[in-house]
Every structure is written in C-alpha cells, then in structure tokens.
GROMACS .gro file of N, CA, C and O in nm:
model
  460
    1UNK      N    1   0.751  -1.529   0.290
    1UNK     CA    2   0.665  -1.644   0.336
    1UNK      C    3   0.565  -1.629   0.448
    1UNK      O    4   0.449  -1.677   0.448
    2UNK      N    5   0.626  -1.531   0.538
    2UNK     CA    6   0.533  -1.499   0.659
    2UNK      C    7   0.384  -1.453   0.598
    2UNK      O    8   0.282  -1.468   0.650
    3UNK      N    9   0.412  -1.358   0.501
    3UNK     CA   10   0.291  -1.286   0.442
    3UNK      C   11   0.184  -1.387   0.412
    3UNK      O   12   0.073  -1.387   0.400
    4UNK      N   13   0.236  -1.486   0.318
    4UNK     CA   14   0.168  -1.591   0.274
    4UNK      C   15   0.087  -1.664   0.384
    4UNK      O   16  -0.045  -1.695   0.372
    5UNK      N   17   0.141  -1.694   0.498
    5UNK     CA   18   0.063  -1.768   0.591
    5UNK      C   19  -0.038  -1.660   0.667
    5UNK      O   20  -0.109  -1.718   0.735
    6UNK      N   21  -0.011  -1.543   0.651
    6UNK     CA   22  -0.113  -1.439   0.735
    6UNK      C   23  -0.227  -1.403   0.622
    6UNK      O   24  -0.336  -1.324   0.683
    7UNK      N   25  -0.227  -1.425   0.507
    7UNK     CA   26  -0.320  -1.394   0.415
    7UNK      C   27  -0.426  -1.517   0.402
    7UNK      O   28  -0.404  -1.617   0.383
    8UNK      N   29  -0.559  -1.485   0.420
    8UNK     CA   30  -0.642  -1.577   0.413
    8UNK      C   31  -0.722  -1.568   0.291
    8UNK      O   32  -0.790  -1.460   0.260
    9UNK      N   33  -0.723  -1.667   0.190
    9UNK     CA   34  -0.800  -1.653   0.072
    9UNK      C   35  -0.948  -1.729   0.124
    9UNK      O   36  -0.970  -1.827   0.174
   10UNK      N   37  -1.048  -1.646   0.064
   10UNK     CA   38  -1.185  -1.713   0.078
   10UNK      C   39  -1.241  -1.685  -0.051
   10UNK      O   40  -1.295  -1.594  -0.100
   11UNK      N   41  -1.246  -1.793  -0.118
   11UNK     CA   42  -1.303  -1.783  -0.260
   11UNK      C   43  -1.411  -1.908  -0.292
   11UNK      O   44  -1.389  -2.019  -0.278
   12UNK      N   45  -1.527  -1.852  -0.316
   12UNK     CA   46  -1.626  -1.938  -0.343
   12UNK      C   47  -1.666  -2.034  -0.229
   12UNK      O   48  -1.639  -2.167  -0.271
   13UNK      N   49  -1.716  -2.025  -0.116
   13UNK     CA   50  -1.759  -2.116  -0.027
   13UNK      C   51  -1.630  -2.192   0.050
   13UNK      O   52  -1.626  -2.313   0.074
   14UNK      N   53  -1.530  -2.128   0.078
   14UNK     CA   54  -1.421  -2.186   0.158
   14UNK      C   55  -1.434  -2.113   0.292
   14UNK      O   56  -1.475  -2.015   0.324
   15UNK      N   57  -1.399  -2.183   0.418
   15UNK     CA   58  -1.384  -2.147   0.525
   15UNK      C   59  -1.511  -2.115   0.596
   15UNK      O   60  -1.532  -1.991   0.651
   16UNK      N   61  -1.617  -2.187   0.592
   16UNK     CA   62  -1.756  -2.176   0.658
   16UNK      C   63  -1.780  -2.046   0.710
   16UNK      O   64  -1.872  -1.955   0.643
   17UNK      N   65  -1.729  -1.996   0.823
   17UNK     CA   66  -1.779  -1.878   0.891
   17UNK      C   67  -1.761  -1.736   0.804
   17UNK      O   68  -1.852  -1.661   0.774
   18UNK      N   69  -1.646  -1.755   0.726
   18UNK     CA   70  -1.616  -1.618   0.661
   18UNK      C   71  -1.713  -1.624   0.529
   18UNK      O   72  -1.731  -1.504   0.486
   19UNK      N   73  -1.738  -1.743   0.481
   19UNK     CA   74  -1.828  -1.724   0.364
   19UNK      C   75  -1.963  -1.659   0.391
   19UNK      O   76  -2.016  -1.603   0.301
   20UNK      N   77  -2.002  -1.676   0.515
   20UNK     CA   78  -2.138  -1.616   0.561
   20UNK      C   79  -2.125  -1.458   0.585
   20UNK      O   80  -2.212  -1.398   0.561
   21UNK      N   81  -2.000  -1.413   0.611
   21UNK     CA   82  -1.983  -1.299   0.649
   21UNK      C   83  -1.990  -1.201   0.518
   21UNK      O   84  -1.932  -1.234   0.431
   22UNK      N   85  -2.067  -1.081   0.534
   22UNK     CA   86  -2.078  -1.000   0.438
   22UNK      C   87  -1.952  -0.930   0.414
   22UNK      O   88  -1.881  -0.894   0.518
   23UNK      N   89  -1.891  -0.907   0.299
   23UNK     CA   90  -1.766  -0.817   0.283
   23UNK      C   91  -1.771  -0.693   0.348
   23UNK      O   92  -1.871  -0.623   0.335
   24UNK      N   93  -1.667  -0.640   0.408
   24UNK     CA   94  -1.640  -0.516   0.458
   24UNK      C   95  -1.652  -0.418   0.329
   24UNK      O   96  -1.692  -0.298   0.327
   25UNK      N   97  -1.603  -0.457   0.209
   25UNK     CA   98  -1.599  -0.367   0.104
   25UNK      C   99  -1.574  -0.459  -0.029
   25UNK      O  100  -1.517  -0.580  -0.021
   26UNK      N  101  -1.641  -0.402  -0.141
   26UNK     CA  102  -1.645  -0.479  -0.253
   26UNK      C  103  -1.547  -0.376  -0.358
   26UNK      O  104  -1.567  -0.267  -0.353
   27UNK      N  105  -1.459  -0.440  -0.434
   27UNK     CA  106  -1.371  -0.347  -0.520
   27UNK      C  107  -1.391  -0.417  -0.657
   27UNK      O  108  -1.354  -0.537  -0.676
   28UNK      N  109  -1.439  -0.334  -0.751
   28UNK     CA  110  -1.458  -0.394  -0.888
   28UNK      C  111  -1.317  -0.359  -0.954
   28UNK      O  112  -1.282  -0.237  -0.957
   29UNK      N  113  -1.269  -0.455  -1.033
   29UNK     CA  114  -1.142  -0.445  -1.102
   29UNK      C  115  -1.180  -0.475  -1.262
   29UNK      O  116  -1.241  -0.589  -1.282
   30UNK      N  117  -1.155  -0.392  -1.358
   30UNK     CA  118  -1.169  -0.425  -1.476
   30UNK      C  119  -1.034  -0.445  -1.560
   30UNK      O  120  -0.941  -0.376  -1.536
   31UNK      N  121  -1.014  -0.572  -1.621
   31UNK     CA  122  -0.887  -0.605  -1.707
   31UNK      C  123  -0.918  -0.602  -1.858
   31UNK      O  124  -1.026  -0.631  -1.891
   32UNK      N  125  -0.824  -0.509  -1.907
   32UNK     CA  126  -0.845  -0.458  -2.037
   32UNK      C  127  -0.680  -0.434  -2.104
   32UNK      O  128  -0.614  -0.349  -2.053
   33UNK      N  129  -0.651  -0.493  -2.205
   33UNK     CA  130  -0.556  -0.457  -2.288
   33UNK      C  131  -0.411  -0.411  -2.202
   33UNK      O  132  -0.382  -0.285  -2.192
   34UNK      N  133  -0.364  -0.497  -2.121
   34UNK     CA  134  -0.250  -0.504  -2.047
   34UNK      C  135  -0.261  -0.396  -1.942
   34UNK      O  136  -0.156  -0.360  -1.869
   35UNK      N  137  -0.391  -0.372  -1.891
   35UNK     CA  138  -0.399  -0.285  -1.763
   35UNK      C  139  -0.495  -0.335  -1.674
   35UNK      O  140  -0.614  -0.424  -1.701
   36UNK      N  141  -0.496  -0.309  -1.551
   36UNK     CA  142  -0.614  -0.343  -1.454
   36UNK      C  143  -0.671  -0.190  -1.406
   36UNK      O  144  -0.568  -0.115  -1.391
   37UNK      N  145  -0.780  -0.170  -1.402
   37UNK     CA  146  -0.828  -0.062  -1.371
   37UNK      C  147  -0.943  -0.089  -1.254
   37UNK      O  148  -1.054  -0.140  -1.266
   38UNK      N  149  -0.913  -0.038  -1.126
   38UNK     CA  150  -0.780   0.035  -1.069
   38UNK      C  151  -0.663  -0.056  -1.073
   38UNK      O  152  -0.674  -0.174  -1.063
   39UNK      N  153  -0.545  -0.023  -1.075
   39UNK     CA  154  -0.416  -0.079  -1.051
   39UNK      C  155  -0.359  -0.063  -0.937
   39UNK      O  156  -0.251  -0.126  -0.900
   40UNK      N  157  -0.420   0.026  -0.852
   40UNK     CA  158  -0.355   0.046  -0.718
   40UNK      C  159  -0.464   0.049  -0.608
   40UNK      O  160  -0.578   0.124  -0.640
   41UNK      N  161  -0.472  -0.041  -0.515
   41UNK     CA  162  -0.588  -0.049  -0.420
   41UNK      C  163  -0.529  -0.046  -0.281
   41UNK      O  164  -0.452  -0.129  -0.243
   42UNK      N  165  -0.607   0.038  -0.181
   42UNK     CA  166  -0.554   0.056  -0.069
   42UNK      C  167  -0.676  -0.003   0.031
   42UNK      O  168  -0.792   0.032   0.009
   43UNK      N  169  -0.627  -0.087   0.130
   43UNK     CA  170  -0.715  -0.166   0.203
   43UNK      C  171  -0.680  -0.152   0.351
   43UNK      O  172  -0.550  -0.102   0.362
   44UNK      N  173  -0.792  -0.161   0.430
   44UNK     CA  174  -0.740  -0.165   0.586
   44UNK      C  175  -0.705  -0.300   0.623
   44UNK      O  176  -0.767  -0.404   0.581
   45UNK      N  177  -0.600  -0.315   0.723
   45UNK     CA  178  -0.573  -0.441   0.764
   45UNK      C  179  -0.703  -0.521   0.840
   45UNK      O  180  -0.761  -0.439   0.913
   46UNK      N  181  -0.703  -0.629   0.812
   46UNK     CA  182  -0.820  -0.723   0.851
   46UNK      C  183  -0.939  -0.700   0.794
   46UNK      O  184  -1.039  -0.778   0.804
   47UNK      N  185  -0.952  -0.625   0.689
   47UNK     CA  186  -1.087  -0.592   0.605
   47UNK      C  187  -1.099  -0.732   0.515
   47UNK      O  188  -1.003  -0.767   0.458
   48UNK      N  189  -1.211  -0.766   0.525
   48UNK     CA  190  -1.270  -0.874   0.408
   48UNK      C  191  -1.304  -0.807   0.297
   48UNK      O  192  -1.404  -0.729   0.285
   49UNK      N  193  -1.234  -0.825   0.190
   49UNK     CA  194  -1.256  -0.758   0.069
   49UNK      C  195  -1.313  -0.859  -0.044
   49UNK      O  196  -1.256  -0.992  -0.048
   50UNK      N  197  -1.400  -0.826  -0.117
   50UNK     CA  198  -1.439  -0.906  -0.228
   50UNK      C  199  -1.406  -0.835  -0.344
   50UNK      O  200  -1.462  -0.728  -0.377
   51UNK      N  201  -1.327  -0.907  -0.449
   51UNK     CA  202  -1.280  -0.847  -0.588
   51UNK      C  203  -1.391  -0.892  -0.659
   51UNK      O  204  -1.413  -1.027  -0.667
   52UNK      N  205  -1.450  -0.820  -0.756
   52UNK     CA  206  -1.541  -0.835  -0.865
   52UNK      C  207  -1.449  -0.816  -0.981
   52UNK      O  208  -1.427  -0.694  -1.004
   53UNK      N  209  -1.411  -0.897  -1.065
   53UNK     CA  210  -1.325  -0.909  -1.161
   53UNK      C  211  -1.402  -0.950  -1.301
   53UNK      O  212  -1.475  -1.042  -1.327
   54UNK      N  213  -1.390  -0.832  -1.395
   54UNK     CA  214  -1.424  -0.853  -1.525
   54UNK      C  215  -1.318  -0.817  -1.639
   54UNK      O  216  -1.235  -0.752  -1.592
   55UNK      N  217  -1.360  -0.829  -1.742
   55UNK     CA  218  -1.271  -0.808  -1.875
   55UNK      C  219  -1.331  -0.718  -1.980
   55UNK      O  220  -1.464  -0.756  -2.003
   56UNK      N  221  -1.275  -0.625  -2.013
   56UNK     CA  222  -1.346  -0.572  -2.104
   56UNK      C  223  -1.272  -0.601  -2.272
   56UNK      O  224  -1.301  -0.539  -2.357
   57UNK      N  225  -1.202  -0.720  -2.267
   57UNK     CA  226  -1.176  -0.763  -2.400
   57UNK      C  227  -1.162  -0.908  -2.406
   57UNK      O  228  -1.276  -1.003  -2.398
   58UNK      N  229  -1.043  -0.974  -2.397
   58UNK     CA  230  -1.027  -1.108  -2.386
   58UNK      C  231  -0.995  -1.169  -2.271
   58UNK      O  232  -1.037  -1.110  -2.170
   59UNK      N  233  -0.967  -1.299  -2.256
   59UNK     CA  234  -0.941  -1.380  -2.121
   59UNK      C  235  -0.823  -1.310  -2.060
   59UNK      O  236  -0.708  -1.265  -2.130
   60UNK      N  237  -0.835  -1.311  -1.926
   60UNK     CA  238  -0.715  -1.249  -1.854
   60UNK      C  239  -0.708  -1.346  -1.714
   60UNK      O  240  -0.818  -1.422  -1.697
   61UNK      N  241  -0.611  -1.323  -1.616
   61UNK     CA  242  -0.591  -1.386  -1.513
   61UNK      C  243  -0.589  -1.279  -1.397
   61UNK      O  244  -0.535  -1.174  -1.429
   62UNK      N  245  -0.599  -1.327  -1.287
   62UNK     CA  246  -0.577  -1.251  -1.173
   62UNK      C  247  -0.513  -1.330  -1.047
   62UNK      O  248  -0.572  -1.427  -1.011
   63UNK      N  249  -0.397  -1.275  -1.044
   63UNK     CA  250  -0.292  -1.364  -0.939
   63UNK      C  251  -0.245  -1.279  -0.827
   63UNK      O  252  -0.186  -1.166  -0.883
   64UNK      N  253  -0.245  -1.316  -0.710
   64UNK     CA  254  -0.184  -1.249  -0.613
   64UNK      C  255  -0.095  -1.353  -0.566
   64UNK      O  256  -0.123  -1.446  -0.475
   65UNK      N  257   0.043  -1.381  -0.608
   65UNK     CA  258   0.131  -1.475  -0.555
   65UNK      C  259   0.141  -1.509  -0.416
   65UNK      O  260   0.132  -1.609  -0.372
   66UNK      N  261   0.144  -1.390  -0.335
   66UNK     CA  262   0.162  -1.416  -0.196
   66UNK      C  263   0.058  -1.485  -0.131
   66UNK      O  264   0.054  -1.530  -0.013
   67UNK      N  265  -0.071  -1.465  -0.203
   67UNK     CA  266  -0.199  -1.516  -0.130
   67UNK      C  267  -0.235  -1.647  -0.187
   67UNK      O  268  -0.349  -1.693  -0.135
   68UNK      N  269  -0.176  -1.708  -0.298
   68UNK     CA  270  -0.217  -1.830  -0.336
   68UNK      C  271  -0.324  -1.807  -0.431
   68UNK      O  272  -0.414  -1.906  -0.448
   69UNK      N  273  -0.355  -1.688  -0.474
   69UNK     CA  274  -0.487  -1.650  -0.570
   69UNK      C  275  -0.460  -1.667  -0.694
   69UNK      O  276  -0.354  -1.605  -0.742
   70UNK      N  277  -0.513  -1.741  -0.783
   70UNK     CA  278  -0.498  -1.727  -0.922
   70UNK      C  279  -0.619  -1.783  -0.988
   70UNK      O  280  -0.660  -1.886  -0.978
   71UNK      N  281  -0.698  -1.698  -1.060
   71UNK     CA  282  -0.828  -1.726  -1.121
   71UNK      C  283  -0.838  -1.691  -1.249
   71UNK      O  284  -0.754  -1.568  -1.289
   72UNK      N  285  -0.916  -1.731  -1.334
   72UNK     CA  286  -0.936  -1.672  -1.468
   72UNK      C  287  -1.055  -1.588  -1.469
   72UNK      O  288  -1.148  -1.612  -1.414
   73UNK      N  289  -1.040  -1.487  -1.556
   73UNK     CA  290  -1.136  -1.389  -1.578
   73UNK      C  291  -1.186  -1.403  -1.724
   73UNK      O  292  -1.123  -1.400  -1.816
   74UNK      N  293  -1.304  -1.454  -1.745
   74UNK     CA  294  -1.368  -1.467  -1.876
   74UNK      C  295  -1.369  -1.340  -1.959
   74UNK      O  296  -1.369  -1.226  -1.907
   75UNK      N  297  -1.383  -1.356  -2.089
   75UNK     CA  298  -1.377  -1.271  -2.178
   75UNK      C  299  -1.491  -1.157  -2.153
   75UNK      O  300  -1.604  -1.204  -2.118
   76UNK      N  301  -1.488  -1.057  -2.234
   76UNK     CA  302  -1.602  -0.934  -2.217
   76UNK      C  303  -1.754  -1.024  -2.258
   76UNK      O  304  -1.749  -1.097  -2.341
   77UNK      N  305  -1.820  -0.983  -2.178
   77UNK     CA  306  -1.969  -1.030  -2.194
   77UNK      C  307  -1.991  -1.182  -2.153
   77UNK      O  308  -2.108  -1.217  -2.159
   78UNK      N  309  -1.900  -1.239  -2.076
   78UNK     CA  310  -1.921  -1.381  -2.040
   78UNK      C  311  -1.907  -1.391  -1.907
   78UNK      O  312  -1.892  -1.498  -1.840
   79UNK      N  313  -1.952  -1.293  -1.835
   79UNK     CA  314  -1.945  -1.304  -1.668
   79UNK      C  315  -1.831  -1.231  -1.597
   79UNK      O  316  -1.767  -1.148  -1.653
   80UNK      N  317  -1.837  -1.271  -1.485
   80UNK     CA  318  -1.758  -1.216  -1.379
   80UNK      C  319  -1.695  -1.311  -1.287
   80UNK      O  320  -1.768  -1.414  -1.287
   81UNK      N  321  -1.597  -1.297  -1.197
   81UNK     CA  322  -1.520  -1.375  -1.118
   81UNK      C  323  -1.528  -1.284  -0.985
   81UNK      O  324  -1.485  -1.174  -0.974
   82UNK      N  325  -1.563  -1.360  -0.857
   82UNK     CA  326  -1.537  -1.300  -0.745
   82UNK      C  327  -1.462  -1.373  -0.639
   82UNK      O  328  -1.468  -1.497  -0.645
   83UNK      N  329  -1.362  -1.296  -0.587
   83UNK     CA  330  -1.269  -1.356  -0.495
   83UNK      C  331  -1.266  -1.260  -0.359
   83UNK      O  332  -1.262  -1.140  -0.379
   84UNK      N  333  -1.255  -1.352  -0.264
   84UNK     CA  334  -1.266  -1.284  -0.133
   84UNK      C  335  -1.127  -1.316  -0.051
   84UNK      O  336  -1.091  -1.427  -0.084
   85UNK      N  337  -1.084  -1.211   0.032
   85UNK     CA  338  -0.971  -1.227   0.114
   85UNK      C  339  -0.953  -1.131   0.211
   85UNK      O  340  -1.023  -1.047   0.208
   86UNK      N  341  -0.882  -1.173   0.301
   86UNK     CA  342  -0.852  -1.092   0.439
   86UNK      C  343  -0.700  -1.084   0.442
   86UNK      O  344  -0.619  -1.183   0.442
   87UNK      N  345  -0.659  -0.941   0.419
   87UNK     CA  346  -0.526  -0.928   0.431
   87UNK      C  347  -0.476  -0.887   0.584
   87UNK      O  348  -0.523  -0.796   0.653
   88UNK      N  349  -0.435  -0.978   0.658
   88UNK     CA  350  -0.400  -0.980   0.795
   88UNK      C  351  -0.281  -0.885   0.836
   88UNK      O  352  -0.257  -0.847   0.962
   89UNK      N  353  -0.189  -0.852   0.746
   89UNK     CA  354  -0.072  -0.793   0.779
   89UNK      C  355  -0.061  -0.669   0.672
   89UNK      O  356  -0.096  -0.678   0.583
   90UNK      N  357  -0.001  -0.551   0.733
   90UNK     CA  358   0.031  -0.447   0.663
   90UNK      C  359   0.124  -0.479   0.555
   90UNK      O  360   0.217  -0.552   0.590
   91UNK      N  361   0.116  -0.404   0.434
   91UNK     CA  362   0.225  -0.420   0.343
   91UNK      C  363   0.159  -0.386   0.225
   91UNK      O  364   0.079  -0.363   0.181
   92UNK      N  365   0.272  -0.431   0.124
   92UNK     CA  366   0.235  -0.412  -0.030
   92UNK      C  367   0.228  -0.544  -0.085
   92UNK      O  368   0.327  -0.636  -0.066
   93UNK      N  369   0.125  -0.578  -0.179
   93UNK     CA  370   0.118  -0.697  -0.233
   93UNK      C  371   0.103  -0.693  -0.390
   93UNK      O  372   0.004  -0.597  -0.434
   94UNK      N  373   0.171  -0.740  -0.478
   94UNK     CA  374   0.168  -0.736  -0.621
   94UNK      C  375   0.038  -0.836  -0.662
   94UNK      O  376   0.033  -0.928  -0.602
   95UNK      N  377  -0.027  -0.763  -0.774
   95UNK     CA  378  -0.125  -0.877  -0.835
   95UNK      C  379  -0.086  -0.863  -0.981
   95UNK      O  380  -0.043  -0.758  -1.026
   96UNK      N  381  -0.121  -0.977  -1.071
   96UNK     CA  382  -0.069  -0.947  -1.200
   96UNK      C  383  -0.155  -1.044  -1.290
   96UNK      O  384  -0.239  -1.114  -1.236
   97UNK      N  385  -0.166  -1.021  -1.427
   97UNK     CA  386  -0.240  -1.127  -1.506
   97UNK      C  387  -0.166  -1.250  -1.527
   97UNK      O  388  -0.044  -1.255  -1.532
   98UNK      N  389  -0.241  -1.349  -1.517
   98UNK     CA  390  -0.171  -1.481  -1.512
   98UNK      C  391  -0.214  -1.582  -1.615
   98UNK      O  392  -0.182  -1.695  -1.646
   99UNK      N  393  -0.290  -1.513  -1.718
   99UNK     CA  394  -0.301  -1.577  -1.851
   99UNK      C  395  -0.244  -1.480  -1.968
   99UNK      O  396  -0.265  -1.380  -1.978
  100UNK      N  397  -0.169  -1.560  -2.068
  100UNK     CA  398  -0.111  -1.489  -2.168
  100UNK      C  399  -0.217  -1.415  -2.257
  100UNK      O  400  -0.315  -1.473  -2.296
  101UNK      N  401  -0.212  -1.282  -2.268
  101UNK     CA  402  -0.302  -1.214  -2.334
  101UNK      C  403  -0.247  -1.099  -2.434
  101UNK      O  404  -0.312  -1.025  -2.477
  102UNK      N  405  -0.133  -1.134  -2.477
  102UNK     CA  406  -0.071  -1.060  -2.581
  102UNK      C  407   0.070  -0.997  -2.551
  102UNK      O  408   0.133  -1.031  -2.462
  103UNK      N  409   0.108  -0.901  -2.628
  103UNK     CA  410   0.247  -0.847  -2.627
  103UNK      C  411   0.285  -0.781  -2.509
  103UNK      O  412   0.388  -0.774  -2.467
  104UNK      N  413   0.190  -0.711  -2.436
  104UNK     CA  414   0.196  -0.620  -2.331
  104UNK      C  415   0.171  -0.706  -2.188
  104UNK      O  416   0.160  -0.658  -2.087
  105UNK      N  417   0.157  -0.843  -2.201
  105UNK     CA  418   0.108  -0.919  -2.091
  105UNK      C  419   0.187  -0.897  -1.972
  105UNK      O  420   0.153  -0.884  -1.856
  106UNK      N  421   0.325  -0.909  -1.983
  106UNK     CA  422   0.430  -0.889  -1.878
  106UNK      C  423   0.394  -0.755  -1.790
  106UNK      O  424   0.468  -0.734  -1.677
  107UNK      N  425   0.351  -0.650  -1.863
  107UNK     CA  426   0.329  -0.535  -1.817
  107UNK      C  427   0.187  -0.527  -1.714
  107UNK      O  428   0.182  -0.412  -1.652
  108UNK      N  429   0.113  -0.614  -1.724
  108UNK     CA  430  -0.006  -0.614  -1.669
  108UNK      C  431  -0.015  -0.646  -1.519
  108UNK      O  432  -0.025  -0.777  -1.479
  109UNK      N  433   0.010  -0.541  -1.429
  109UNK     CA  434   0.047  -0.555  -1.307
  109UNK      C  435  -0.040  -0.459  -1.200
  109UNK      O  436  -0.075  -0.353  -1.269
  110UNK      N  437  -0.060  -0.482  -1.085
  110UNK     CA  438  -0.114  -0.372  -0.985
  110UNK      C  439  -0.045  -0.408  -0.844
  110UNK      O  440  -0.004  -0.499  -0.830
  111UNK      N  441  -0.085  -0.303  -0.761
  111UNK     CA  442  -0.040  -0.315  -0.626
  111UNK      C  443  -0.162  -0.305  -0.518
  111UNK      O  444  -0.258  -0.212  -0.560
  112UNK      N  445  -0.151  -0.393  -0.412
  112UNK     CA  446  -0.246  -0.373  -0.305
  112UNK      C  447  -0.155  -0.318  -0.211
  112UNK      O  448  -0.065  -0.377  -0.154
  113UNK      N  449  -0.216  -0.222  -0.147
  113UNK     CA  450  -0.133  -0.159  -0.002
  113UNK      C  451  -0.252  -0.193   0.111
  113UNK      O  452  -0.356  -0.122   0.104
  114UNK      N  453  -0.202  -0.244   0.213
  114UNK     CA  454  -0.280  -0.279   0.316
  114UNK      C  455  -0.212  -0.181   0.441
  114UNK      O  456  -0.086  -0.195   0.463
  115UNK      N  457  -0.297  -0.106   0.497
  115UNK     CA  458  -0.259  -0.014   0.603
  115UNK      C  459  -0.314  -0.051   0.740
  115UNK      O  460  -0.399  -0.113   0.736
   0.00000   0.00000   0.00000
C-alpha cells in the first residue's frame, strides 16, 4: 500500500505543475498478441516518464495496479494513449493487459524496475 501512496499518476492534464513539465523520458510500448514490447523497463527514481502506448492488432489495456493506472489502448491504426507518472520509490512494479484480448491474455505482463 505504501508504494501506491508514493507513486504519482499524471495522466492527461492532472496535477497542474507536472502537466507543464516536459517528461524526463518517453518510452514507447507496443501491445500485440499477448506481449508488450518492451516488457521490461528500467527507470530512475523520481523520473517523470511518459509511456506512449499503441497496439499492433486489437484492443488492449495497460494497467499498473499499484499506481492506479488503467487505460485502454485502441486497436491498430486508431491512435495512441499517453500516460505519465513518477515512480518515487525504488522497486519492481508489474504492468498487465486489462482488456480481454484472447487465449493468452493472462500471460500479457511486464515489469518496471525503478532504481
């Protein structure tokens, strides 16, 4: 529960000052057929990161349970979703697909490592 309290989600114009701040880093993540590419992401503690999420096939979701992030990724050719957050504590955080996308849906996971 402590991690949840220390992760700040900044998605689409939340938290005034942070929305104005340029991200320290952008990470593009592609969802496709039960995988995220990349599925392992290493970040620096305190870094403001913007994830740019796209799909190479059908609808998918992107959820980081400990951060309260859960967004829909539109199907291929229908745009992208951008999510910003700051990981304030070191550790490992799981992310997963949150929209049923087929037989391998439960295997569609990744890890964020904050150093």
